[in-house]
PDB file of N, CA and C in Angstrom:
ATOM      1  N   UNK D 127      -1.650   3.751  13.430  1.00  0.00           N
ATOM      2  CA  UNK D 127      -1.731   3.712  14.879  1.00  0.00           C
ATOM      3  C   UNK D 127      -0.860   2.568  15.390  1.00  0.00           C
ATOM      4  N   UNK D 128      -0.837   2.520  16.360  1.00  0.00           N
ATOM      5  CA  UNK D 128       0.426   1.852  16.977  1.00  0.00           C
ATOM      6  C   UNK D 128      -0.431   0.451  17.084  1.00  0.00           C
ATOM      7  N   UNK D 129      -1.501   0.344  16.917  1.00  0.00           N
ATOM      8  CA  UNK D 129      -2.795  -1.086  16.978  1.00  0.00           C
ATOM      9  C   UNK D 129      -2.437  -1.985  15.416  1.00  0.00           C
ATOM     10  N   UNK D 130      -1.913  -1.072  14.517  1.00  0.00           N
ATOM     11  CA  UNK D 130      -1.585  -1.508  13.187  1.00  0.00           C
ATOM     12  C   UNK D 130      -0.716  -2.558  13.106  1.00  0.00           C
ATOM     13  N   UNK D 131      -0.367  -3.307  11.886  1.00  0.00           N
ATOM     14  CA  UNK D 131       0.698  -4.096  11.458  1.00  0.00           C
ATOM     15  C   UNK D 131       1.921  -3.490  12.037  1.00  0.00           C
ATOM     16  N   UNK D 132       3.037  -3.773  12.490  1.00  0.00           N
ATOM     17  CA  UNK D 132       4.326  -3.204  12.852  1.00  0.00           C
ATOM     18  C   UNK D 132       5.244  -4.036  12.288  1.00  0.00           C
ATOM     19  N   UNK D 133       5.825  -2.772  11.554  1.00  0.00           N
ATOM     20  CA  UNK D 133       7.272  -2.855  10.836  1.00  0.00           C
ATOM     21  C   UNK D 133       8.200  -4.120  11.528  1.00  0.00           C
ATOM     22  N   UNK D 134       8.139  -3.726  12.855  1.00  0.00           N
ATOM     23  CA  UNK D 134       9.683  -4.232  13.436  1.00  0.00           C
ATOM     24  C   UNK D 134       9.378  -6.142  14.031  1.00  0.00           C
ATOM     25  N   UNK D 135       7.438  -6.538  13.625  1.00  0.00           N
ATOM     26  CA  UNK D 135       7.500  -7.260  13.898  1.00  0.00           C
ATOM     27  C   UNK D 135       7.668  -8.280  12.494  1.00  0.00           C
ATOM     28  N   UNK D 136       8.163  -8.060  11.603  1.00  0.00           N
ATOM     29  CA  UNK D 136       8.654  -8.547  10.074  1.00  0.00           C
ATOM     30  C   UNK D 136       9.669  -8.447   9.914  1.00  0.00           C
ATOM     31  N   UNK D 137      10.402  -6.944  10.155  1.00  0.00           N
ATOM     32  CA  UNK D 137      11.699  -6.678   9.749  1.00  0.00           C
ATOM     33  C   UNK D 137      12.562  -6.381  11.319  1.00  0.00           C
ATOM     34  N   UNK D 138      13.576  -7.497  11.991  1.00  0.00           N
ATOM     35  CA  UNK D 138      13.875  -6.780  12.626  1.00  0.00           C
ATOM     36  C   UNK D 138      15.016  -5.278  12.754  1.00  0.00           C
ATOM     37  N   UNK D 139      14.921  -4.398  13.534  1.00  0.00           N
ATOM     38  CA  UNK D 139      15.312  -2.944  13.250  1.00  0.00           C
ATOM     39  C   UNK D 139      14.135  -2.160  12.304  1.00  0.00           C
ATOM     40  N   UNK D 140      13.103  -2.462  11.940  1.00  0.00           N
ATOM     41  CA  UNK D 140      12.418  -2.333  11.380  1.00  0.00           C
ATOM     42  C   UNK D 140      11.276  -1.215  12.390  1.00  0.00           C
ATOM     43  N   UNK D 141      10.960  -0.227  12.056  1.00  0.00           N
ATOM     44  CA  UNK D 141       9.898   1.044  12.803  1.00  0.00           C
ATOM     45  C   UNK D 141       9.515   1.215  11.682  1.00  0.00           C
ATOM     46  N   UNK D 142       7.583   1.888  12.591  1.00  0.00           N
ATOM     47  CA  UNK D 142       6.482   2.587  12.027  1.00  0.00           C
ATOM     48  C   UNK D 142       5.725   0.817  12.011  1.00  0.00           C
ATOM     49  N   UNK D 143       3.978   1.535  11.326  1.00  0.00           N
ATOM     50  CA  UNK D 143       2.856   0.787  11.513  1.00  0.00           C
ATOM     51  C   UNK D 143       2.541   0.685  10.308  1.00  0.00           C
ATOM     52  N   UNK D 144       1.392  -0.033   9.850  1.00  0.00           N
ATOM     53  CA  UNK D 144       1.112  -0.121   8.447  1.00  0.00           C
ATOM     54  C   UNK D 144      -0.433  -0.785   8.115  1.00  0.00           C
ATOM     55  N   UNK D 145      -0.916  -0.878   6.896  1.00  0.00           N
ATOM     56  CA  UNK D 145      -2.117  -1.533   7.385  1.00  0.00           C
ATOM     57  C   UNK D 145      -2.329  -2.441   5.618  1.00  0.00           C
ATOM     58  N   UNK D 146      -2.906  -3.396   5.114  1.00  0.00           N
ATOM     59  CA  UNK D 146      -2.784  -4.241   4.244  1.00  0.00           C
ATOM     60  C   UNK D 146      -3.903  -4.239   3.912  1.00  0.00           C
ATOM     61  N   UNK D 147      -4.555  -4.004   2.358  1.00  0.00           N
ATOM     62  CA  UNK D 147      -6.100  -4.282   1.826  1.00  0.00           C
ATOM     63  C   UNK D 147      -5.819  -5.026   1.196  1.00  0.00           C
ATOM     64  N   UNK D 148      -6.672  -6.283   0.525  1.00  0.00           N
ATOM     65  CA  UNK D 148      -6.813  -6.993  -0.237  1.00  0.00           C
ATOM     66  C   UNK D 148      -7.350  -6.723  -1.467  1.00  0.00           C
ATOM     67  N   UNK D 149      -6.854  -6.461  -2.566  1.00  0.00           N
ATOM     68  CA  UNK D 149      -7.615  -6.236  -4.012  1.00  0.00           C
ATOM     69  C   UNK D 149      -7.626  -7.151  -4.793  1.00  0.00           C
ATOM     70  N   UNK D 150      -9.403  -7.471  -5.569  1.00  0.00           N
ATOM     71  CA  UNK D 150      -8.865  -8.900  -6.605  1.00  0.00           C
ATOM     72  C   UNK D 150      -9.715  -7.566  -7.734  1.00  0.00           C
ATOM     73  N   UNK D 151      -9.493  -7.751  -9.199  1.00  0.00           N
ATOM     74  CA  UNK D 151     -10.586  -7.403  -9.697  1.00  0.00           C
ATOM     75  C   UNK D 151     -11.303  -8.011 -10.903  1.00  0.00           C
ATOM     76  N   UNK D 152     -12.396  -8.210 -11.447  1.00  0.00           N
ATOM     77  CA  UNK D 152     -12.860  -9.051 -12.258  1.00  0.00           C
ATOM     78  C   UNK D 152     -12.186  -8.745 -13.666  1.00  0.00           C
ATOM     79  N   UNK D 153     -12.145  -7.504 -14.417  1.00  0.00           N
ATOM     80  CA  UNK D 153     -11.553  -7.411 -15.898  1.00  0.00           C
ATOM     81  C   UNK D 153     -10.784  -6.606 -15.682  1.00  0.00           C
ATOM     82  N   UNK D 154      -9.487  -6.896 -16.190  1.00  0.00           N
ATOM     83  CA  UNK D 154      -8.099  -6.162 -16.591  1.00  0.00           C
ATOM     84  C   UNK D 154      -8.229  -4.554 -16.779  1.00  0.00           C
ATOM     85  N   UNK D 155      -7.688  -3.715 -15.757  1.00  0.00           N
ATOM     86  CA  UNK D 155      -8.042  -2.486 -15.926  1.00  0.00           C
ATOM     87  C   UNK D 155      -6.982  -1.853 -14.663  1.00  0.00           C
ATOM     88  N   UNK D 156      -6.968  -0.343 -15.686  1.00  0.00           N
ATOM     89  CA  UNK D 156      -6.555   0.644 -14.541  1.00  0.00           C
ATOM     90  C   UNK D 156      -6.638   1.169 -13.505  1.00  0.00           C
ATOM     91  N   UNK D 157      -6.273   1.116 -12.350  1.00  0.00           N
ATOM     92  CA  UNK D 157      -7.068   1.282 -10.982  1.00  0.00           C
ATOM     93  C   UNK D 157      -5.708   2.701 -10.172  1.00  0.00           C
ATOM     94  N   UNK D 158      -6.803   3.312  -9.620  1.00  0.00           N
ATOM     95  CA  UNK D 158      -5.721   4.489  -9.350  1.00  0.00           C
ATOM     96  C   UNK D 158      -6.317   4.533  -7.244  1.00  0.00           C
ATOM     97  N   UNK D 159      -5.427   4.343  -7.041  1.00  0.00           N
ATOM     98  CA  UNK D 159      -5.161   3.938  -5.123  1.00  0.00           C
ATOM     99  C   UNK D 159      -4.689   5.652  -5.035  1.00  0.00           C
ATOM    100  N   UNK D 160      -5.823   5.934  -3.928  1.00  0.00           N
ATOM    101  CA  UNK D 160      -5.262   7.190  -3.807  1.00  0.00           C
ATOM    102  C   UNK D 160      -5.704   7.684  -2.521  1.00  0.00           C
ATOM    103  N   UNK D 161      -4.501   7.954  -1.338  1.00  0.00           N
ATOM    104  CA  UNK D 161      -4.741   8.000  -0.039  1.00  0.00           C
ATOM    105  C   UNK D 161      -4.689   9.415   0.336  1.00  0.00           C
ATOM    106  N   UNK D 162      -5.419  10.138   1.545  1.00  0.00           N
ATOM    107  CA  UNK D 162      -5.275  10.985   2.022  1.00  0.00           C
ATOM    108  C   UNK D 162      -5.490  11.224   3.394  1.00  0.00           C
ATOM    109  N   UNK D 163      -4.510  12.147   4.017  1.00  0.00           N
ATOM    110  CA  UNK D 163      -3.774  12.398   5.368  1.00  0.00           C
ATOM    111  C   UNK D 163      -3.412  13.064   6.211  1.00  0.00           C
ATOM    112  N   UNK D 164      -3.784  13.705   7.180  1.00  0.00           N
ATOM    113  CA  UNK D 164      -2.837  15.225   7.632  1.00  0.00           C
ATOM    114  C   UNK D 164      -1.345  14.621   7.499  1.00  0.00           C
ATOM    115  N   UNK D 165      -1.021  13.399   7.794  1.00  0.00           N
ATOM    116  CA  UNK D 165       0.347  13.023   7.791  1.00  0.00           C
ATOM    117  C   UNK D 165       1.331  12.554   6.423  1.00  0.00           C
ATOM    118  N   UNK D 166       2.246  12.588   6.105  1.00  0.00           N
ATOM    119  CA  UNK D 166       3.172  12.026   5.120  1.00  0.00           C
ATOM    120  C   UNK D 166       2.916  10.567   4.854  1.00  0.00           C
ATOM    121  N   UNK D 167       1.853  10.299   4.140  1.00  0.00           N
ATOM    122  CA  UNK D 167       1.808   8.488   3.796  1.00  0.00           C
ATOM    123  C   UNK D 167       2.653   8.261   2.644  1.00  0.00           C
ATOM    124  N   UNK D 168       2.610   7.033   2.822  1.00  0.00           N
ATOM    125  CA  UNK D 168       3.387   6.372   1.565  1.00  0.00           C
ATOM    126  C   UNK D 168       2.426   4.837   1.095  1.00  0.00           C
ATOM    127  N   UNK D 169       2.392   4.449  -0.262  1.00  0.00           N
ATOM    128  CA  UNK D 169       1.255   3.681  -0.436  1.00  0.00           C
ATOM    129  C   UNK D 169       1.932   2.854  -1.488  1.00  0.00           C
ATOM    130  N   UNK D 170       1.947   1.697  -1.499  1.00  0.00           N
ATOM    131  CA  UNK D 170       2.326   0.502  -2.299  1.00  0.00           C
ATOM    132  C   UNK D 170       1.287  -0.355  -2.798  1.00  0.00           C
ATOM    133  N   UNK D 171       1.767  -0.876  -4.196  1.00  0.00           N
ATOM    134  CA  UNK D 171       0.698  -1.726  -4.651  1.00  0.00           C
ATOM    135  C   UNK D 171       1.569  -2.845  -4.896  1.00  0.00           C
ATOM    136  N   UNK D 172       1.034  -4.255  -4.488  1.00  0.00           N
ATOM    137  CA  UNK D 172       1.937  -5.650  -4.554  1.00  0.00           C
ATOM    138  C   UNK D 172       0.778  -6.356  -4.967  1.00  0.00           C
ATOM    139  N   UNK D 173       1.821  -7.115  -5.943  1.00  0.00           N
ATOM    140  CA  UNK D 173       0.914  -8.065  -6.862  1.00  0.00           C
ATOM    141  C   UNK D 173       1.458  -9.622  -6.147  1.00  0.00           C
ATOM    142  N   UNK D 174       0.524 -10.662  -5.586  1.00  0.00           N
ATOM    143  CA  UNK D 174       1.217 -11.501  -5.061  1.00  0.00           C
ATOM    144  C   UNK D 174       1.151 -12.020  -5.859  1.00  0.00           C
ATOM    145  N   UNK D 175       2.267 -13.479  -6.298  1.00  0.00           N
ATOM    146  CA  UNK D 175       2.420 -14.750  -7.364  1.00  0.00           C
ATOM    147  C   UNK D 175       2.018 -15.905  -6.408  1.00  0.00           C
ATOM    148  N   UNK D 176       3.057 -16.233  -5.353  1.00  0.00           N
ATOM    149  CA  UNK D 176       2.432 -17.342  -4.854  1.00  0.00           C
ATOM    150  C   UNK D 176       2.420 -17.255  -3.320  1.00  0.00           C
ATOM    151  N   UNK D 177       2.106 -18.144  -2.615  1.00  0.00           N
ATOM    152  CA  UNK D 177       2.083 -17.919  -1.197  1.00  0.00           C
ATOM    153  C   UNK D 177       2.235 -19.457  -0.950  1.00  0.00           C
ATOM    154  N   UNK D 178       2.999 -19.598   0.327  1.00  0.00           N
ATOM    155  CA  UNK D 178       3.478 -21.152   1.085  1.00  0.00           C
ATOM    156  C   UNK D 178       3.463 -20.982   2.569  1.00  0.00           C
ATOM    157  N   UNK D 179       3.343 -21.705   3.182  1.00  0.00           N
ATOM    158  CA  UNK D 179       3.348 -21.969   4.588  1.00  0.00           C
ATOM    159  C   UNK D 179       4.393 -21.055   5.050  1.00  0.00           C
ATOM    160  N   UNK D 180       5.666 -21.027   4.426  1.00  0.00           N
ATOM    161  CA  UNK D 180       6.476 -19.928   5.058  1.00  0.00           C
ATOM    162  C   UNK D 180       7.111 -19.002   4.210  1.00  0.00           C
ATOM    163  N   UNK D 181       6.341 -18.796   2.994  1.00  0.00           N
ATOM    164  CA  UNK D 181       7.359 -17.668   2.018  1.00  0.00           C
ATOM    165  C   UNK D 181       6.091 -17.088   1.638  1.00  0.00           C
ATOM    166  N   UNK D 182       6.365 -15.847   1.225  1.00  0.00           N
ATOM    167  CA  UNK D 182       5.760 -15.202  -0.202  1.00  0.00           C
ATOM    168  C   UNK D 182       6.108 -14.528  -0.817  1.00  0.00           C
ATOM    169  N   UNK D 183       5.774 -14.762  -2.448  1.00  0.00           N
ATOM    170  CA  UNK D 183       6.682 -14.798  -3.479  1.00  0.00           C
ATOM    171  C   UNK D 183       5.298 -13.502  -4.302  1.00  0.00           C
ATOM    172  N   UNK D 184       5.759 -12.129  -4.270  1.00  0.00           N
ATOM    173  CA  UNK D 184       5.635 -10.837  -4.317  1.00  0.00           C
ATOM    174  C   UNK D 184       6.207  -9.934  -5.261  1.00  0.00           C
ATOM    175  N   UNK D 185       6.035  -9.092  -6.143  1.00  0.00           N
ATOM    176  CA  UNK D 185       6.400  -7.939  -6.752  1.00  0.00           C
ATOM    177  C   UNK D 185       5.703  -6.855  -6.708  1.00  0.00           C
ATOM    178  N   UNK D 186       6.179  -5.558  -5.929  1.00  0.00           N
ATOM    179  CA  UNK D 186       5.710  -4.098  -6.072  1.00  0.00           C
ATOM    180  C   UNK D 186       5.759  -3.712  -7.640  1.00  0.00           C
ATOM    181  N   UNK D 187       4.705  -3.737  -7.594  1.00  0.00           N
ATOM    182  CA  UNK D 187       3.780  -2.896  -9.098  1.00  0.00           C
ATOM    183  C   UNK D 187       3.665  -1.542  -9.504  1.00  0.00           C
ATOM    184  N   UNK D 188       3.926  -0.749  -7.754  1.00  0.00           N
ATOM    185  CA  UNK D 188       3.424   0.716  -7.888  1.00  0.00           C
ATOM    186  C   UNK D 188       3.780   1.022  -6.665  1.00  0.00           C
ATOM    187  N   UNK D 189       3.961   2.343  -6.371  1.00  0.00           N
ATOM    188  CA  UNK D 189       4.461   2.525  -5.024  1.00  0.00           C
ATOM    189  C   UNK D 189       4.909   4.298  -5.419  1.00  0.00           C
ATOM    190  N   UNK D 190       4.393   4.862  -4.206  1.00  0.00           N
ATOM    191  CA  UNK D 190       4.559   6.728  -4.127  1.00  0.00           C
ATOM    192  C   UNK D 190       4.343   7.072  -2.858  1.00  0.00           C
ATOM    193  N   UNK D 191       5.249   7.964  -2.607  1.00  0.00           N
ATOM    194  CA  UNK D 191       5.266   8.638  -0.820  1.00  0.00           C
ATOM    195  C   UNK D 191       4.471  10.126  -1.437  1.00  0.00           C
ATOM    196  N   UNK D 192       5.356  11.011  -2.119  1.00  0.00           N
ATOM    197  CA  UNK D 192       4.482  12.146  -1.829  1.00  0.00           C
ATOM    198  C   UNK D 192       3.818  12.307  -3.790  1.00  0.00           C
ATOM    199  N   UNK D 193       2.812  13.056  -3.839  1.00  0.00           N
ATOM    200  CA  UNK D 193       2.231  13.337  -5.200  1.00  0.00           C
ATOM    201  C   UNK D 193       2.662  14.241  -6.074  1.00  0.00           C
ATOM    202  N   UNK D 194       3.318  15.369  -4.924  1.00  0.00           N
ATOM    203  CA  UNK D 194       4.052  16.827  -5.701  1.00  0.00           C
ATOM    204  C   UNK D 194       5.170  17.268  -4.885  1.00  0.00           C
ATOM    205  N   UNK D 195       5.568  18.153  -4.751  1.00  0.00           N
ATOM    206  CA  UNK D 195       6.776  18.926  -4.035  1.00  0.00           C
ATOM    207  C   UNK D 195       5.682  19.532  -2.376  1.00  0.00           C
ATOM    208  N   UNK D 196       4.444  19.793  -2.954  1.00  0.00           N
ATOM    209  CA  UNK D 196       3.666  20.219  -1.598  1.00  0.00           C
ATOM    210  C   UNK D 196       2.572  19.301  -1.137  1.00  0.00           C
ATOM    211  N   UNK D 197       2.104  18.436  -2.223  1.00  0.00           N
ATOM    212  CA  UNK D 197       1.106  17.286  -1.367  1.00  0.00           C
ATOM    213  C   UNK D 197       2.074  15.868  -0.964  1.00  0.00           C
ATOM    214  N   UNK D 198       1.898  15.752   0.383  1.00  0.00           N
ATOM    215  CA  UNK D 198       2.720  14.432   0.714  1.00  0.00           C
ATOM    216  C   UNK D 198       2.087  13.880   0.794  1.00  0.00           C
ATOM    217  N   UNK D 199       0.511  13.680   0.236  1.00  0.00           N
ATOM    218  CA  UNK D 199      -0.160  12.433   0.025  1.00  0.00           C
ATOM    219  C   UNK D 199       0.256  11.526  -1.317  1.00  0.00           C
ATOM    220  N   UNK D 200       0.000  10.222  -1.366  1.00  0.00           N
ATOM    221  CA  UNK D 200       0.655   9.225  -2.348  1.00  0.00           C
ATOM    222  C   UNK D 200      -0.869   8.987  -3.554  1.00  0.00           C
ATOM    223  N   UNK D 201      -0.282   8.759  -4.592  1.00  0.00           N
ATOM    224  CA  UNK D 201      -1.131   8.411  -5.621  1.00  0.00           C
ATOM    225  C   UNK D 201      -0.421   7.447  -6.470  1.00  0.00           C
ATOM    226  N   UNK D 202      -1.302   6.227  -6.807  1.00  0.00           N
ATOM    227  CA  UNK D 202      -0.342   5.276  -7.472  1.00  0.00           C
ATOM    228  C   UNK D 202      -1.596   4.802  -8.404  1.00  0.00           C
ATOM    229  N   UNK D 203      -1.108   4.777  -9.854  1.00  0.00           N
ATOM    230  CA  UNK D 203      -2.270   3.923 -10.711  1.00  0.00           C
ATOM    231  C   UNK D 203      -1.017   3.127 -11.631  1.00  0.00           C
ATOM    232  N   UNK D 204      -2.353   2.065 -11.401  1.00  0.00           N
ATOM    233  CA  UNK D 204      -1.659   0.633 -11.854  1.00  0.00           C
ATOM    234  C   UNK D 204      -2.741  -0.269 -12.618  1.00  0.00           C
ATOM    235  N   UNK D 205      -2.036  -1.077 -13.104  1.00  0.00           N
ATOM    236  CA  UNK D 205      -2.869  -1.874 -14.646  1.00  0.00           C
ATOM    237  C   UNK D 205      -3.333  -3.529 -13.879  1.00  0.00           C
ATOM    238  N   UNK D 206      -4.492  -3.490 -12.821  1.00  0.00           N
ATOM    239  CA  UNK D 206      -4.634  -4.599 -12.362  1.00  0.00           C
ATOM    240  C   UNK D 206      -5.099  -5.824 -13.516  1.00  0.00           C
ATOM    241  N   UNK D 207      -4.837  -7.320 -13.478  1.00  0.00           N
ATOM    242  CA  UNK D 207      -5.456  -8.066 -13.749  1.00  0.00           C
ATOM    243  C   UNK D 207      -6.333  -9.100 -13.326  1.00  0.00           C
ATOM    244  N   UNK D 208      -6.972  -9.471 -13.804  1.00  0.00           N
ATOM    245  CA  UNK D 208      -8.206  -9.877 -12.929  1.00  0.00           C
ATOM    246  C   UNK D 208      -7.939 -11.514 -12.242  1.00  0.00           C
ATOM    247  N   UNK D 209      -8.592 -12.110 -11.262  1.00  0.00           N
ATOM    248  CA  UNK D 209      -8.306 -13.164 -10.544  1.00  0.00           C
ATOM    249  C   UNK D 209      -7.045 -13.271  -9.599  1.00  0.00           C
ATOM    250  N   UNK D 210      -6.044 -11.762  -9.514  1.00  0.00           N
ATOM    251  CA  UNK D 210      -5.104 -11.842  -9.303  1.00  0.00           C
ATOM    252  C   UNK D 210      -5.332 -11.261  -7.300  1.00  0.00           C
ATOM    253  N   UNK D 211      -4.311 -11.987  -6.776  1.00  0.00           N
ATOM    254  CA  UNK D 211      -4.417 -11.075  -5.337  1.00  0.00           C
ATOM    255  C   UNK D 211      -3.506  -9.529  -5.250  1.00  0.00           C
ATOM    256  N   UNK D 212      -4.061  -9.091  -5.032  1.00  0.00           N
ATOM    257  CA  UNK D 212      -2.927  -7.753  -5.076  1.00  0.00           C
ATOM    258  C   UNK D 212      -3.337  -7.177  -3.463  1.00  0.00           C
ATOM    259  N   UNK D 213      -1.637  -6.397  -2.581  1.00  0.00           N
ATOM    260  CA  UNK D 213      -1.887  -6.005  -1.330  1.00  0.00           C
ATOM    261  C   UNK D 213      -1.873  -4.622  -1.768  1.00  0.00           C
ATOM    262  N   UNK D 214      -2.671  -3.638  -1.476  1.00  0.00           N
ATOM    263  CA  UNK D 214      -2.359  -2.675  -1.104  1.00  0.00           C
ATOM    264  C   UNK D 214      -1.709  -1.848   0.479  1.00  0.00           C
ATOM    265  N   UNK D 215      -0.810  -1.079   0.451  1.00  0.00           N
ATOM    266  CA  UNK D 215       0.220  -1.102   1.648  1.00  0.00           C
ATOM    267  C   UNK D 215       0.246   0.224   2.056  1.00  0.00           C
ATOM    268  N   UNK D 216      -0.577   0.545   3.096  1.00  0.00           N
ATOM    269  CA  UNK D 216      -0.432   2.067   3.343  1.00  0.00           C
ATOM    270  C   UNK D 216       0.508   2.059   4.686  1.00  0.00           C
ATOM    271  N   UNK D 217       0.885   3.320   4.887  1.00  0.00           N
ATOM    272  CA  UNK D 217       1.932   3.198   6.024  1.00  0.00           C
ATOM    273  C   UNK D 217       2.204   4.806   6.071  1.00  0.00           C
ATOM    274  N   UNK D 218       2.802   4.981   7.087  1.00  0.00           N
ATOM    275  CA  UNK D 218       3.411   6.420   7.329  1.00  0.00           C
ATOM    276  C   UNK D 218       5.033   6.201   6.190  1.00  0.00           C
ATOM    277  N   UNK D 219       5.174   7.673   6.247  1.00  0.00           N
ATOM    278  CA  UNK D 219       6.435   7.940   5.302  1.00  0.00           C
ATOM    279  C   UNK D 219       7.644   7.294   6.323  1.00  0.00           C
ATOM    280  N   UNK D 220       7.551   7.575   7.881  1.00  0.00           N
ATOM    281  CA  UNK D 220       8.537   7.199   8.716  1.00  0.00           C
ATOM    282  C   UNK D 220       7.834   6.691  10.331  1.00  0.00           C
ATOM    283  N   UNK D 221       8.247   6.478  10.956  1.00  0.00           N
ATOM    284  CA  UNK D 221       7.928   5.420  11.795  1.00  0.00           C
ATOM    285  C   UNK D 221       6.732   6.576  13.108  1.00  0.00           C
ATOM    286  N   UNK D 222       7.064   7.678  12.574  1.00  0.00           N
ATOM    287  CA  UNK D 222       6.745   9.244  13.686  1.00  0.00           C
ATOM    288  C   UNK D 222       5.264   9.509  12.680  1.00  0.00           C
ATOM    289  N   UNK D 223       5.279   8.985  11.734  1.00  0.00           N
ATOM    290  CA  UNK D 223       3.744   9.462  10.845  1.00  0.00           C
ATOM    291  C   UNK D 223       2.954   8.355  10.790  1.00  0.00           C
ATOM    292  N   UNK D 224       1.800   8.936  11.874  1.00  0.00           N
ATOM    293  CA  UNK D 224       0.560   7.822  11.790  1.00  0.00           C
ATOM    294  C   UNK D 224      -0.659   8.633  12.011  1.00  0.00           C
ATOM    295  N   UNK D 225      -2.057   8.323  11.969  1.00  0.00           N
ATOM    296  CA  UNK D 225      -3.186   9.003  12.255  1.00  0.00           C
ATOM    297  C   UNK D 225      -4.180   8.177  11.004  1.00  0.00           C
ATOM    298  N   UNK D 226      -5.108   9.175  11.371  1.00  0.00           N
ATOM    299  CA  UNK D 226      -6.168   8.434  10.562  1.00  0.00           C
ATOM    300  C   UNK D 226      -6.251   8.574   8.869  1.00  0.00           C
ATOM    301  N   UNK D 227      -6.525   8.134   7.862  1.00  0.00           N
ATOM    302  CA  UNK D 227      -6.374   8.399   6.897  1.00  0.00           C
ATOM    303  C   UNK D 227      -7.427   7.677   5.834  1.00  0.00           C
ATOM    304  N   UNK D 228      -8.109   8.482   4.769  1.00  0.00           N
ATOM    305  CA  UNK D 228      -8.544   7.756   3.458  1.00  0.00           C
ATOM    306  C   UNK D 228      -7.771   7.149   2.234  1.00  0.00           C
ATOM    307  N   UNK D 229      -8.813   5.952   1.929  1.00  0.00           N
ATOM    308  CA  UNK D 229      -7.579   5.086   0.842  1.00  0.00           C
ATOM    309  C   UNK D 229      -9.176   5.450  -0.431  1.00  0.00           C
ATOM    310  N   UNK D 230      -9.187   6.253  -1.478  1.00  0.00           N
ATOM    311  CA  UNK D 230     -10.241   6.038  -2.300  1.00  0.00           C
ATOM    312  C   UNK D 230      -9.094   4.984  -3.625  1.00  0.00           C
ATOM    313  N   UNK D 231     -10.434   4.016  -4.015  1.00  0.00           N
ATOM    314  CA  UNK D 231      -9.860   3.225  -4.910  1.00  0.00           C
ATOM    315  C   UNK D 231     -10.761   3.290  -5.983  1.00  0.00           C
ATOM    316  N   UNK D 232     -10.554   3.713  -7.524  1.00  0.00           N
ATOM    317  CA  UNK D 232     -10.984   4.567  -8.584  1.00  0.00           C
ATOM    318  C   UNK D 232     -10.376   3.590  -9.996  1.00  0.00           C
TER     319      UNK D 232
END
């Protein structure tokens, strides 16, 4: 929804909305992020390293727009470790795809 995180206020030229979960988890394990949508999402998993007053220092772990040739919902499983911050990043595929949507985390 247009109430969401916005692209263009991070990146400028930057369109579409987005929304950020926080994942920590206690023991080292596989975790499968899996969103669903009438719309085209796209879903990222970021593992943060460090964070400073004005940087953060980030690597995408996992990341999928559509699941098949006909579901454009995203499915991403990834090997979390524990104590760690990780963002999960849902968002429309393009700046025109937004609405309501489920994130199940498995």
């Amino acid at each position: 929804a247009d109430t969401d995180c916005d692209f263009g206020d991070i990146n400028t030229g930057g369109e579409g909305f987005y929304e950020i979960w926080r994942v920590r988890v206690a023991t080292a394990q596989d975790i499968t992020f899996d969103a669903n949508s009438t719309f085209d999402n796209y879903l990222a998993v970021i593992r943060v390293n460090a964070v400073t007053a004005t940087d953060i220092d980030a690597t995408v772990i996992g990341e999928n727009d559509d699941r098949s040739a006909t579901n454009l919902n995203a499915l991403v499983t990834v090997r979390l470790q524990p104590n760690v911050d990780y963002a999960v990043v849902v968002s429309g595929y393009d700046d025109t795809e937004v609405g309501a949507y489920t994130l199940a985390i498995r």
